[in-house]
mmCIF file of C-alpha atoms in Angstrom:
data_model
loop_
_atom_site.group_PDB
_atom_site.id
_atom_site.type_symbol
_atom_site.label_atom_id
_atom_site.label_comp_id
_atom_site.label_asym_id
_atom_site.label_seq_id
_atom_site.Cartn_x
_atom_site.Cartn_y
_atom_site.Cartn_z
ATOM 1 C CA UNK A 1 122.171 44.921 -18.741
ATOM 2 C CA UNK A 2 120.382 46.747 -21.373
ATOM 3 C CA UNK A 3 122.391 45.886 -24.777
ATOM 4 C CA UNK A 4 124.206 49.333 -24.985
ATOM 5 C CA UNK A 5 125.849 48.278 -21.648
ATOM 6 C CA UNK A 6 127.532 44.990 -23.503
ATOM 7 C CA UNK A 7 130.773 44.922 -24.262
ATOM 8 C CA UNK A 8 131.399 44.923 -27.945
ATOM 9 C CA UNK A 9 133.468 41.900 -29.470
ATOM 10 C CA UNK A 10 137.217 43.985 -29.981
ATOM 11 C CA UNK A 11 136.119 45.508 -25.836
ATOM 12 C CA UNK A 12 135.650 41.564 -24.740
ATOM 13 C CA UNK A 13 138.591 40.336 -27.089
ATOM 14 C CA UNK A 14 141.119 42.907 -25.078
ATOM 15 C CA UNK A 15 139.572 41.696 -21.444
ATOM 16 C CA UNK A 16 140.538 38.705 -22.746
ATOM 17 C CA UNK A 17 144.438 38.904 -23.180
ATOM 18 C CA UNK A 18 144.884 41.432 -19.883
ATOM 19 C CA UNK A 19 143.047 38.100 -18.138
ATOM 20 C CA UNK A 20 145.244 35.659 -19.695
ATOM 21 C CA UNK A 21 148.650 37.152 -19.614
ATOM 22 C CA UNK A 22 150.324 36.583 -16.865
ATOM 23 C CA UNK A 23 153.236 35.674 -14.835
ATOM 24 C CA UNK A 24 154.732 32.269 -17.044
ATOM 25 C CA UNK A 25 155.650 34.611 -19.768
ATOM 26 C CA UNK A 26 157.847 35.848 -17.877
ATOM 27 C CA UNK A 27 159.080 32.759 -16.137
ATOM 28 C CA UNK A 28 158.871 30.811 -18.808
ATOM 29 C CA UNK A 29 161.559 31.910 -21.494
ATOM 30 C CA UNK A 30 164.936 30.859 -19.126
ATOM 31 C CA UNK A 31 164.186 26.774 -18.988
ATOM 32 C CA UNK A 32 163.072 27.148 -21.841
ATOM 33 C CA UNK A 33 165.999 28.261 -23.755
ATOM 34 C CA UNK A 34 167.312 25.646 -21.588
ATOM 35 C CA UNK A 35 165.794 22.886 -22.239
ATOM 36 C CA UNK A 36 164.893 22.934 -26.725
ATOM 37 C CA UNK A 37 168.022 26.584 -27.968
ATOM 38 C CA UNK A 38 166.625 28.349 -30.623
ATOM 39 C CA UNK A 39 163.427 26.750 -31.128
ATOM 40 C CA UNK A 40 162.530 27.045 -27.396
ATOM 41 C CA UNK A 41 159.734 30.255 -29.707
ATOM 42 C CA UNK A 42 157.817 27.789 -31.255
ATOM 43 C CA UNK A 43 156.677 26.091 -28.411
ATOM 44 C CA UNK A 44 154.343 28.456 -27.948
ATOM 45 C CA UNK A 45 152.871 28.373 -31.344
ATOM 46 C CA UNK A 46 152.086 24.098 -30.822
ATOM 47 C CA UNK A 47 150.975 24.441 -27.445
ATOM 48 C CA UNK A 48 148.344 27.124 -28.860
ATOM 49 C CA UNK A 49 147.419 24.399 -31.318
ATOM 50 C CA UNK A 50 147.080 21.725 -29.685
ATOM 51 C CA UNK A 51 144.985 23.114 -27.184
ATOM 52 C CA UNK A 52 142.579 24.498 -28.853
ATOM 53 C CA UNK A 53 140.020 21.889 -28.891
ATOM 54 C CA UNK A 54 140.239 22.703 -24.964
ATOM 55 C CA UNK A 55 139.589 26.643 -25.377
ATOM 56 C CA UNK A 56 137.437 25.469 -27.550
ATOM 57 C CA UNK A 57 135.796 23.284 -25.440
ATOM 58 C CA UNK A 58 135.960 25.698 -22.184
ATOM 59 C CA UNK A 59 134.312 28.684 -24.075
ATOM 60 C CA UNK A 60 131.759 26.006 -25.512
ATOM 61 C CA UNK A 61 130.640 24.774 -21.337
ATOM 62 C CA UNK A 62 128.737 27.541 -21.055
ATOM 63 C CA UNK A 63 127.073 28.303 -23.274
ATOM 64 C CA UNK A 64 125.237 23.965 -23.576
ATOM 65 C CA UNK A 65 125.464 24.413 -19.829
ATOM 66 C CA UNK A 66 124.066 27.662 -18.611
ATOM 67 C CA UNK A 67 123.740 29.454 -15.140
ATOM 68 C CA UNK A 68 127.064 29.204 -12.678
ATOM 69 C CA UNK A 69 129.150 27.340 -11.179
ATOM 70 C CA UNK A 70 132.398 26.836 -13.585
ATOM 71 C CA UNK A 71 133.132 23.147 -14.605
ATOM 72 C CA UNK A 72 131.478 21.430 -11.735
ATOM 73 C CA UNK A 73 127.900 23.112 -13.192
ATOM 74 C CA UNK A 74 129.833 21.830 -16.873
ATOM 75 C CA UNK A 75 130.644 18.870 -15.383
ATOM 76 C CA UNK A 76 127.936 17.826 -12.964
ATOM 77 C CA UNK A 77 125.123 18.492 -15.609
ATOM 78 C CA UNK A 78 127.101 16.928 -18.511
ATOM 79 C CA UNK A 79 128.262 13.302 -16.431
ATOM 80 C CA UNK A 80 127.542 12.985 -13.244
ATOM 81 C CA UNK A 81 127.694 15.490 -10.066
ATOM 82 C CA UNK A 82 130.886 13.422 -9.210
ATOM 83 C CA UNK A 83 133.046 14.513 -11.563
ATOM 84 C CA UNK A 84 131.440 17.036 -11.187
ATOM 85 C CA UNK A 85 133.588 17.653 -7.642
ATOM 86 C CA UNK A 86 136.859 15.591 -9.193
ATOM 87 C CA UNK A 87 136.493 18.893 -12.094
ATOM 88 C CA UNK A 88 136.145 22.174 -9.685
ATOM 89 C CA UNK A 89 138.584 19.803 -6.569
ATOM 90 C CA UNK A 90 141.727 19.467 -9.027
ATOM 91 C CA UNK A 91 141.155 22.685 -10.787
ATOM 92 C CA UNK A 92 141.423 24.227 -7.130
ATOM 93 C CA UNK A 93 144.171 21.936 -5.710
ATOM 94 C CA UNK A 94 145.842 22.722 -9.077
ATOM 95 C CA UNK A 95 144.953 26.623 -8.476
ATOM 96 C CA UNK A 96 146.023 26.444 -5.009
ATOM 97 C CA UNK A 97 148.900 24.193 -4.558
ATOM 98 C CA UNK A 98 150.222 25.268 -8.673
ATOM 99 C CA UNK A 99 150.064 28.912 -8.832
ATOM 100 C CA UNK A 100 150.161 30.288 -6.153
ATOM 101 C CA UNK A 101 153.261 28.156 -5.390
ATOM 102 C CA UNK A 102 155.369 28.762 -8.293
ATOM 103 C CA UNK A 103 154.804 32.406 -7.796
ATOM 104 C CA UNK A 104 155.842 32.588 -4.341
ATOM 105 C CA UNK A 105 158.619 30.475 -6.287
ATOM 106 C CA UNK A 106 159.378 33.372 -8.371
ATOM 107 C CA UNK A 107 158.850 36.840 -5.932
ATOM 108 C CA UNK A 108 161.536 35.493 -4.593
ATOM 109 C CA UNK A 109 163.981 33.496 -6.506
ATOM 110 C CA UNK A 110 163.321 37.337 -7.541
ATOM 111 C CA UNK A 111 164.134 39.198 -4.365
ATOM 112 C CA UNK A 112 167.826 36.688 -4.479
ATOM 113 C CA UNK A 113 169.199 37.371 -7.630
ATOM 114 C CA UNK A 114 167.783 40.014 -8.801
ATOM 115 C CA UNK A 115 167.131 42.547 -5.840
ATOM 116 C CA UNK A 116 170.561 41.357 -3.922
ATOM 117 C CA UNK A 117 168.508 39.812 -0.629
ATOM 118 C CA UNK A 118 170.804 37.163 1.117
ATOM 119 C CA UNK A 119 168.231 36.727 3.493
ATOM 120 C CA UNK A 120 165.727 35.176 1.025
ATOM 121 C CA UNK A 121 169.122 33.887 -0.811
ATOM 122 C CA UNK A 122 170.137 31.323 1.859
ATOM 123 C CA UNK A 123 166.195 31.362 4.459
ATOM 124 C CA UNK A 124 164.511 30.795 0.606
ATOM 125 C CA UNK A 125 161.595 28.077 3.419
ATOM 126 C CA UNK A 126 160.930 31.248 6.251
ATOM 127 C CA UNK A 127 161.120 33.990 2.849
ATOM 128 C CA UNK A 128 157.515 31.727 1.420
ATOM 129 C CA UNK A 129 155.732 32.126 4.447
ATOM 130 C CA UNK A 130 156.191 35.918 5.000
ATOM 131 C CA UNK A 131 155.345 36.153 1.163
ATOM 132 C CA UNK A 132 152.952 34.716 1.426
ATOM 133 C CA UNK A 133 151.708 35.665 5.216
ATOM 134 C CA UNK A 134 151.665 39.033 3.709
ATOM 135 C CA UNK A 135 149.589 37.697 0.190
ATOM 136 C CA UNK A 136 147.342 36.671 2.181
ATOM 137 C CA UNK A 137 147.012 40.384 4.796
ATOM 138 C CA UNK A 138 146.805 42.191 1.865
ATOM 139 C CA UNK A 139 143.404 40.328 1.060
ATOM 140 C CA UNK A 140 141.949 40.943 3.517
ATOM 141 C CA UNK A 141 141.724 44.413 2.219
ATOM 142 C CA UNK A 142 138.276 45.790 1.004
ATOM 143 C CA UNK A 143 137.449 44.486 -2.266
ATOM 144 C CA UNK A 144 137.397 47.997 -4.145
ATOM 145 C CA UNK A 145 140.980 48.869 -3.031
ATOM 146 C CA UNK A 146 142.058 45.346 -4.288
ATOM 147 C CA UNK A 147 139.891 45.914 -7.969
ATOM 148 C CA UNK A 148 142.366 49.252 -8.269
ATOM 149 C CA UNK A 149 145.699 47.823 -6.815
ATOM 150 C CA UNK A 150 145.981 45.072 -9.968
ATOM 151 C CA UNK A 151 143.918 47.352 -11.992
ATOM 152 C CA UNK A 152 147.326 49.992 -11.447
ATOM 153 C CA UNK A 153 149.218 46.423 -11.852
ATOM 154 C CA UNK A 154 147.266 45.019 -15.012
ATOM 155 C CA UNK A 155 148.980 48.330 -16.697
ATOM 156 C CA UNK A 156 152.445 48.221 -15.755
ATOM 157 C CA UNK A 157 153.108 43.708 -16.129
ATOM 158 C CA UNK A 158 152.472 44.377 -19.953
ATOM 159 C CA UNK A 159 155.304 47.078 -20.774
ATOM 160 C CA UNK A 160 158.336 44.501 -20.959
ATOM 161 C CA UNK A 161 156.466 42.376 -23.346
ATOM 162 C CA UNK A 162 155.806 45.420 -25.861
ATOM 163 C CA UNK A 163 159.273 46.889 -25.471
ATOM 164 C CA UNK A 164 160.800 43.258 -26.447
ATOM 165 C CA UNK A 165 157.402 42.717 -28.666
ATOM 166 C CA UNK A 166 158.624 46.109 -29.984
ATOM 167 C CA UNK A 167 162.644 45.236 -30.059
ATOM 168 C CA UNK A 168 162.276 41.914 -32.073
ATOM 169 C CA UNK A 169 162.839 43.883 -35.805
ATOM 170 C CA UNK A 170 165.721 45.793 -34.742
ATOM 171 C CA UNK A 171 168.378 43.051 -32.562
ATOM 172 C CA UNK A 172 166.980 40.083 -35.898
ATOM 173 C CA UNK A 173 170.366 38.166 -35.598
ATOM 174 C CA UNK A 174 170.302 36.201 -39.218
ATOM 175 C CA UNK A 175 173.377 34.043 -37.767
ATOM 176 C CA UNK A 176 171.772 32.591 -34.909
ATOM 177 C CA UNK A 177 170.314 29.127 -36.285
ATOM 178 C CA UNK A 178 167.670 27.362 -36.234
ATOM 179 C CA UNK A 179 169.130 23.082 -35.792
ATOM 180 C CA UNK A 180 165.947 20.664 -36.465
ATOM 181 C CA UNK A 181 167.237 18.146 -33.833
ATOM 182 C CA UNK A 182 165.974 20.701 -31.729
ATOM 183 C CA UNK A 183 162.049 19.857 -32.481
ATOM 184 C CA UNK A 184 162.748 16.629 -29.739
ATOM 185 C CA UNK A 185 162.859 19.053 -27.092
ATOM 186 C CA UNK A 186 159.805 20.640 -28.288
ATOM 187 C CA UNK A 187 157.731 18.810 -25.454
ATOM 188 C CA UNK A 188 160.032 19.369 -22.816
ATOM 189 C CA UNK A 189 158.455 22.148 -22.104
ATOM 190 C CA UNK A 190 155.182 22.176 -22.798
ATOM 191 C CA UNK A 191 154.182 22.230 -19.068
ATOM 192 C CA UNK A 192 155.867 24.837 -19.135
ATOM 193 C CA UNK A 193 154.152 26.917 -22.581
ATOM 194 C CA UNK A 194 151.027 25.755 -21.250
ATOM 195 C CA UNK A 195 151.232 27.160 -17.484
ATOM 196 C CA UNK A 196 151.589 30.357 -18.984
ATOM 197 C CA UNK A 197 147.738 30.310 -21.120
ATOM 198 C CA UNK A 198 146.500 29.180 -17.882
ATOM 199 C CA UNK A 199 143.371 31.298 -16.930
ATOM 200 C CA UNK A 200 142.457 31.106 -20.358
ATOM 201 C CA UNK A 201 138.961 29.460 -18.543
ATOM 202 C CA UNK A 202 137.874 33.160 -17.247
ATOM 203 C CA UNK A 203 137.643 34.770 -19.750
ATOM 204 C CA UNK A 204 133.971 33.196 -20.099
ATOM 205 C CA UNK A 205 133.047 35.027 -17.725
ATOM 206 C CA UNK A 206 132.147 37.449 -20.163
ATOM 207 C CA UNK A 207 129.671 35.289 -21.459
ATOM 208 C CA UNK A 208 126.509 36.811 -20.152
ATOM 209 C CA UNK A 209 127.831 41.057 -21.032
ATOM 210 C CA UNK A 210 128.164 40.110 -24.971
ATOM 211 C CA UNK A 211 127.145 41.888 -26.823
ATOM 212 C CA UNK A 212 126.438 39.643 -29.632
ATOM 213 C CA UNK A 213 125.011 37.656 -26.616
ATOM 214 C CA UNK A 214 126.190 33.996 -25.514
ATOM 215 C CA UNK A 215 126.831 32.311 -28.494
ATOM 216 C CA UNK A 216 130.043 35.286 -29.069
ATOM 217 C CA UNK A 217 131.765 34.001 -26.625
ATOM 218 C CA UNK A 218 134.136 31.116 -28.214
ATOM 219 C CA UNK A 219 134.872 33.039 -30.843
ATOM 220 C CA UNK A 220 136.690 35.552 -28.130
ATOM 221 C CA UNK A 221 138.341 33.643 -25.786
ATOM 222 C CA UNK A 222 139.215 31.701 -29.284
ATOM 223 C CA UNK A 223 141.297 35.157 -30.987
ATOM 224 C CA UNK A 224 142.105 36.149 -27.048
ATOM 225 C CA UNK A 225 143.883 33.100 -27.020
ATOM 226 C CA UNK A 226 145.215 33.098 -30.755
ATOM 227 C CA UNK A 227 146.518 37.468 -30.280
ATOM 228 C CA UNK A 228 147.932 36.244 -27.093
ATOM 229 C CA UNK A 229 149.440 33.307 -28.389
ATOM 230 C CA UNK A 230 151.297 35.551 -30.950
ATOM 231 C CA UNK A 231 152.334 37.673 -28.062
ATOM 232 C CA UNK A 232 154.252 35.346 -26.084
ATOM 233 C CA UNK A 233 155.789 33.264 -29.276
ATOM 234 C CA UNK A 234 157.664 37.548 -30.966
ATOM 235 C CA UNK A 235 157.916 38.653 -26.721
ATOM 236 C CA UNK A 236 159.810 34.466 -26.736
ATOM 237 C CA UNK A 237 162.038 34.855 -29.922
ATOM 238 C CA UNK A 238 162.775 38.675 -29.414
ATOM 239 C CA UNK A 239 165.065 37.176 -26.564
ATOM 240 C CA UNK A 240 166.628 35.321 -27.990
ATOM 241 C CA UNK A 241 167.358 37.867 -30.936
ATOM 242 C CA UNK A 242 168.050 40.755 -28.349
ATOM 243 C CA UNK A 243 170.179 37.360 -25.037
ATOM 244 C CA UNK A 244 171.086 34.563 -26.762
ATOM 245 C CA UNK A 245 170.762 31.536 -26.475
ATOM 246 C CA UNK A 246 172.678 30.644 -23.577
ATOM 247 C CA UNK A 247 172.165 34.193 -22.140
ATOM 248 C CA UNK A 248 168.687 34.315 -22.156
ATOM 249 C CA UNK A 249 168.873 30.584 -20.136
ATOM 250 C CA UNK A 250 171.199 31.707 -18.184
ATOM 251 C CA UNK A 251 169.502 34.545 -16.408
ATOM 252 C CA UNK A 252 165.999 34.780 -17.389
ATOM 253 C CA UNK A 253 164.259 37.354 -18.898
ATOM 254 C CA UNK A 254 164.629 40.057 -16.362
ATOM 255 C CA UNK A 255 168.071 40.937 -17.406
ATOM 256 C CA UNK A 256 168.018 41.243 -21.011
ATOM 257 C CA UNK A 257 167.753 45.681 -21.037
ATOM 258 C CA UNK A 258 171.587 44.175 -19.638
ATOM 259 C CA UNK A 259 171.622 43.383 -24.279
ATOM 260 C CA UNK A 260 170.303 46.297 -25.523
ATOM 261 C CA UNK A 261 174.015 48.194 -25.806
ATOM 262 C CA UNK A 262 172.633 51.842 -24.064
ATOM 263 C CA UNK A 263 174.554 53.828 -21.876
ATOM 264 C CA UNK A 264 175.217 52.930 -18.451
ATOM 265 C CA UNK A 265 173.215 55.528 -16.063
ATOM 266 C CA UNK A 266 170.169 54.406 -19.244
ATOM 267 C CA UNK A 267 170.774 49.952 -18.479
ATOM 268 C CA UNK A 268 170.522 50.556 -14.305
ATOM 269 C CA UNK A 269 166.834 52.693 -14.878
ATOM 270 C CA UNK A 270 165.557 50.026 -17.757
ATOM 271 C CA UNK A 271 167.009 46.930 -15.533
ATOM 272 C CA UNK A 272 165.249 48.251 -11.947
ATOM 273 C CA UNK A 273 162.226 49.678 -14.190
ATOM 274 C CA UNK A 274 162.033 46.374 -15.559
ATOM 275 C CA UNK A 275 162.547 43.764 -12.942
ATOM 276 C CA UNK A 276 160.019 46.003 -10.969
ATOM 277 C CA UNK A 277 157.423 44.982 -13.664
ATOM 278 C CA UNK A 278 158.154 41.983 -13.919
ATOM 279 C CA UNK A 279 158.201 41.010 -9.504
ATOM 280 C CA UNK A 280 155.048 43.528 -9.364
ATOM 281 C CA UNK A 281 153.822 40.881 -12.551
ATOM 282 C CA UNK A 282 154.250 37.658 -10.653
ATOM 283 C CA UNK A 283 153.522 39.568 -6.863
ATOM 284 C CA UNK A 284 149.596 40.262 -9.723
ATOM 285 C CA UNK A 285 149.357 36.751 -10.415
ATOM 286 C CA UNK A 286 149.829 36.255 -6.669
ATOM 287 C CA UNK A 287 147.588 38.182 -5.771
ATOM 288 C CA UNK A 288 144.725 37.087 -8.129
ATOM 289 C CA UNK A 289 145.282 33.120 -7.950
ATOM 290 C CA UNK A 290 144.875 33.668 -3.224
ATOM 291 C CA UNK A 291 142.194 35.893 -3.891
ATOM 292 C CA UNK A 292 140.204 32.572 -6.342
ATOM 293 C CA UNK A 293 141.643 30.408 -3.646
ATOM 294 C CA UNK A 294 140.828 32.495 -0.119
ATOM 295 C CA UNK A 295 137.536 32.831 -1.294
ATOM 296 C CA UNK A 296 136.630 28.423 -2.828
ATOM 297 C CA UNK A 297 138.209 28.082 -0.074
ATOM 298 C CA UNK A 298 135.944 30.107 1.627
ATOM 299 C CA UNK A 299 132.594 29.530 -0.079
ATOM 300 C CA UNK A 300 133.340 25.701 -0.043
ATOM 301 C CA UNK A 301 133.850 24.702 3.408
ATOM 302 C CA UNK A 302 131.593 27.103 5.755
ATOM 303 C CA UNK A 303 135.587 29.188 6.849
ATOM 304 C CA UNK A 304 135.672 32.230 7.298
ATOM 305 C CA UNK A 305 137.777 34.846 6.053
ATOM 306 C CA UNK A 306 140.503 34.352 8.291
ATOM 307 C CA UNK A 307 140.383 30.575 8.420
ATOM 308 C CA UNK A 308 140.415 29.884 5.117
ATOM 309 C CA UNK A 309 143.402 32.524 4.882
ATOM 310 C CA UNK A 310 145.510 30.042 6.825
ATOM 311 C CA UNK A 311 144.851 26.849 5.580
ATOM 312 C CA UNK A 312 145.275 28.253 2.049
ATOM 313 C CA UNK A 313 148.744 29.495 3.542
ATOM 314 C CA UNK A 314 149.436 26.676 5.123
ATOM 315 C CA UNK A 315 148.570 24.664 2.139
ATOM 316 C CA UNK A 316 150.789 26.327 -0.209
ATOM 317 C CA UNK A 317 154.110 26.627 2.214
ATOM 318 C CA UNK A 318 153.983 23.209 3.397
ATOM 319 C CA UNK A 319 153.550 22.077 -0.953
ATOM 320 C CA UNK A 320 157.258 24.211 -1.096
ATOM 321 C CA UNK A 321 158.477 22.646 1.526
ATOM 322 C CA UNK A 322 158.406 19.235 -0.256
ATOM 323 C CA UNK A 323 159.233 20.498 -3.938
ATOM 324 C CA UNK A 324 160.329 24.112 -5.301
ATOM 325 C CA UNK A 325 161.673 23.359 -8.484
ATOM 326 C CA UNK A 326 160.384 25.486 -11.328
ATOM 327 C CA UNK A 327 159.400 22.979 -13.352
ATOM 328 C CA UNK A 328 157.720 20.002 -11.483
ATOM 329 C CA UNK A 329 155.340 22.684 -9.644
ATOM 330 C CA UNK A 330 154.089 23.745 -13.871
ATOM 331 C CA UNK A 331 154.241 19.989 -14.003
ATOM 332 C CA UNK A 332 151.879 19.511 -11.078
ATOM 333 C CA UNK A 333 149.670 23.508 -11.888
ATOM 334 C CA UNK A 334 148.754 21.812 -15.457
ATOM 335 C CA UNK A 335 147.881 18.049 -14.374
ATOM 336 C CA UNK A 336 145.817 19.941 -12.052
ATOM 337 C CA UNK A 337 143.918 22.312 -13.971
ATOM 338 C CA UNK A 338 144.219 20.093 -17.243
ATOM 339 C CA UNK A 339 142.156 17.181 -14.636
ATOM 340 C CA UNK A 340 139.306 20.229 -15.291
ATOM 341 C CA UNK A 341 139.969 20.900 -18.771
ATOM 342 C CA UNK A 342 139.595 17.093 -20.084
ATOM 343 C CA UNK A 343 136.236 16.330 -17.503
ATOM 344 C CA UNK A 344 134.995 19.495 -19.549
ATOM 345 C CA UNK A 345 135.627 17.966 -22.804
ATOM 346 C CA UNK A 346 133.710 14.652 -21.853
ATOM 347 C CA UNK A 347 130.785 16.426 -20.539
ATOM 348 C CA UNK A 348 130.703 18.842 -24.531
ATOM 349 C CA UNK A 349 131.273 15.942 -25.663
ATOM 350 C CA UNK A 350 128.173 13.418 -24.753
ATOM 351 C CA UNK A 351 126.251 16.663 -24.802
ATOM 352 C CA UNK A 352 127.136 17.464 -28.910
ATOM 353 C CA UNK A 353 126.925 13.180 -28.744
ATOM 354 C CA UNK A 354 122.773 14.107 -27.746
ATOM 355 C CA UNK A 355 122.944 17.083 -29.609
ATOM 356 C CA UNK A 356 123.796 15.468 -32.764
ATOM 357 C CA UNK A 357 126.400 18.073 -33.369
ATOM 358 C CA UNK A 358 128.800 16.331 -35.540
ATOM 359 C CA UNK A 359 131.664 18.507 -35.869
ATOM 360 C CA UNK A 360 131.613 19.818 -32.928
ATOM 361 C CA UNK A 361 131.791 15.816 -31.510
ATOM 362 C CA UNK A 362 135.291 15.144 -33.686
ATOM 363 C CA UNK A 363 136.679 18.664 -32.882
ATOM 364 C CA UNK A 364 135.396 17.051 -28.560
ATOM 365 C CA UNK A 365 137.517 14.299 -30.519
ATOM 366 C CA UNK A 366 140.382 16.164 -31.497
ATOM 367 C CA UNK A 367 140.309 16.953 -28.064
ATOM 368 C CA UNK A 368 141.156 13.616 -26.536
ATOM 369 C CA UNK A 369 144.779 13.954 -27.866
ATOM 370 C CA UNK A 370 144.936 17.099 -27.255
ATOM 371 C CA UNK A 371 144.587 16.461 -23.742
ATOM 372 C CA UNK A 372 146.550 13.205 -23.833
ATOM 373 C CA UNK A 373 149.753 14.584 -25.245
ATOM 374 C CA UNK A 374 149.233 16.949 -22.708
ATOM 375 C CA UNK A 375 149.101 14.612 -19.583
ATOM 376 C CA UNK A 376 152.059 12.866 -20.800
ATOM 377 C CA UNK A 377 154.104 15.879 -21.114
ATOM 378 C CA UNK A 378 153.740 17.356 -17.879
ATOM 379 C CA UNK A 379 153.551 13.354 -15.808
ATOM 380 C CA UNK A 380 157.563 12.456 -18.386
ATOM 381 C CA UNK A 381 158.212 16.077 -16.326
ATOM 382 C CA UNK A 382 157.779 15.265 -12.832
ATOM 383 C CA UNK A 383 160.594 13.553 -12.552
ATOM 384 C CA UNK A 384 163.348 10.312 -14.007
ATOM 385 C CA UNK A 385 161.600 7.426 -13.056
ATOM 386 C CA UNK A 386 158.077 6.231 -12.886
ATOM 387 C CA UNK A 387 158.895 6.767 -8.771
ATOM 388 C CA UNK A 388 160.251 10.308 -8.883
ATOM 389 C CA UNK A 389 156.561 11.042 -10.206
ATOM 390 C CA UNK A 390 154.506 9.479 -8.053
ATOM 391 C CA UNK A 391 156.493 10.954 -5.337
ATOM 392 C CA UNK A 392 155.821 14.195 -7.264
ATOM 393 C CA UNK A 393 152.295 14.362 -7.253
ATOM 394 C CA UNK A 394 151.530 12.024 -3.303
ATOM 395 C CA UNK A 395 149.841 15.577 -2.759
ATOM 396 C CA UNK A 396 147.470 16.576 -5.069
ATOM 397 C CA UNK A 397 146.469 12.826 -4.874
ATOM 398 C CA UNK A 398 146.472 12.834 -0.647
ATOM 399 C CA UNK A 399 144.336 16.553 -1.508
ATOM 400 C CA UNK A 400 141.771 15.012 -3.690
ATOM 401 C CA UNK A 401 141.517 11.705 -1.126
ATOM 402 C CA UNK A 402 140.536 14.487 2.240
ATOM 403 C CA UNK A 403 139.196 16.614 -0.664
ATOM 404 C CA UNK A 404 136.212 13.217 -1.754
ATOM 405 C CA UNK A 405 135.924 12.053 1.807
ATOM 406 C CA UNK A 406 135.337 15.537 2.699
ATOM 407 C CA UNK A 407 132.946 16.363 -0.546
ATOM 408 C CA UNK A 408 130.898 11.942 0.977
ATOM 409 C CA UNK A 409 130.369 14.504 4.164
ATOM 410 C CA UNK A 410 128.986 17.001 2.806
ATOM 411 C CA UNK A 411 131.101 19.262 4.509
ATOM 412 C CA UNK A 412 132.738 20.384 1.021
ATOM 413 C CA UNK A 413 129.745 22.818 -1.183
ATOM 414 C CA UNK A 414 130.519 21.999 -4.973
ATOM 415 C CA UNK A 415 127.971 24.498 -6.068
#
C-alpha cells in the first residue's frame, strides 16, 4: 500500500472508536445502576484507568512481535508456544462462550420485554437456539454482503449513544446526590464495564495501515480507547439524569425515550426507533462475533464452515443452558479474554526487559497489578461462595482442558 493510501491518525482513531463501541454500553448501565446507584457512571473512567497498562501492552505487542497470529504469536514469541496456545485458546473461549452468549441473552430479553414476544419469555432456551441458528445461517452469506450489512448497522448503533450525550446538559439534575459510600460498590461493576470495552485489541490490526508508521499504533489505540471511555461515561451519566437511578435500574437504557417529556406519539416513535437501534447493535455484535468465532474454529481445526457453525452454535447454547445470568457471563467473558491480555502483558514485559526499556518495564509491572484487580473483581462476581464460583467457571476449565488435549494431539493449529 502506498503512503498516499495509508490512514491518517484521526481517521484511524475514528475507525478504532467504531470497533470498540458495541452492545455492552447499552447492556451495562441497568445492572450498574442497581449496584452503584448514582455513582455508577464513574465505573467507566475507573475501569479505563485500570485498563491503561493492559491496553498499552496489547497495542505495543504487534510492534515488538511483528507478524500474523494475534495473541498466539505475541505470547509464543514473548514467552513460549505453550503460552501462545493458552492465550489464543482462552481468548477464543472468552469470546465464543462469553460475548456470543451475552448478545444472545440480550436479544432474547429484548424480544420478550421490548417487543412483547411471549414465546421468547416463556421458552428462553428455544429462543436462544433459534437466534443462534439464524445468525449462524446469516454468516454463510457472501462476505461482501456481510460487510455491507455490518456497515449500515454500525451507523445505527451510534444513534442512541449520541442522542443521550447531546441531551445530558438539558436534563441535568442538580438535586441528584452522589454519596461517597457508593464507591464501595464500584468494584462489583468492573466486569460489566470491562465487557463494554472488549474489542479494542482488534484496533491493532490497523498497524500496517497507519500513515505515521507502526510505532503510532499505541497512540491511536489509547486515544480511541479514552475517547470511548469518555463517551461511555457521559452516556451513563446522561441516562442517570434523564431517567433517575431507580428507573434506570428497573427498566434499562432502552426506556430512556419515555422520560424525555415529549408527546405520546413522539415518545412512541422514538421508543420504537431507539429500541430497534439498540437491538440492532446487539444483533450486529452477535453477527460479528459469530463470524469471527466460526472462522477461527474452521481455521484451527480444519473443519468445514458449516461444521464449525454447528459446533459454535451448540457450544454457546450449552453454556446458556448452564447459565443465562448476564453478570456471570460478563465475568466469565472477561476472565477468558483477560487471560490473553495478561499473558500479552507478560510477553511485552519480558521483551522490554531484554531491550532494557526501563519505562516500559515499569508500565508493564503496573499492568500485572491491573490484571490482578481485574481477575479479583471477576472472581467475586461469579458467585457468593468459592464453590459457586468454581462451578460457574467450570465450562472454561473444561474447554481449556479439551483444547489442551487437541493441541497436544496436533488436531488444533493455533498459528
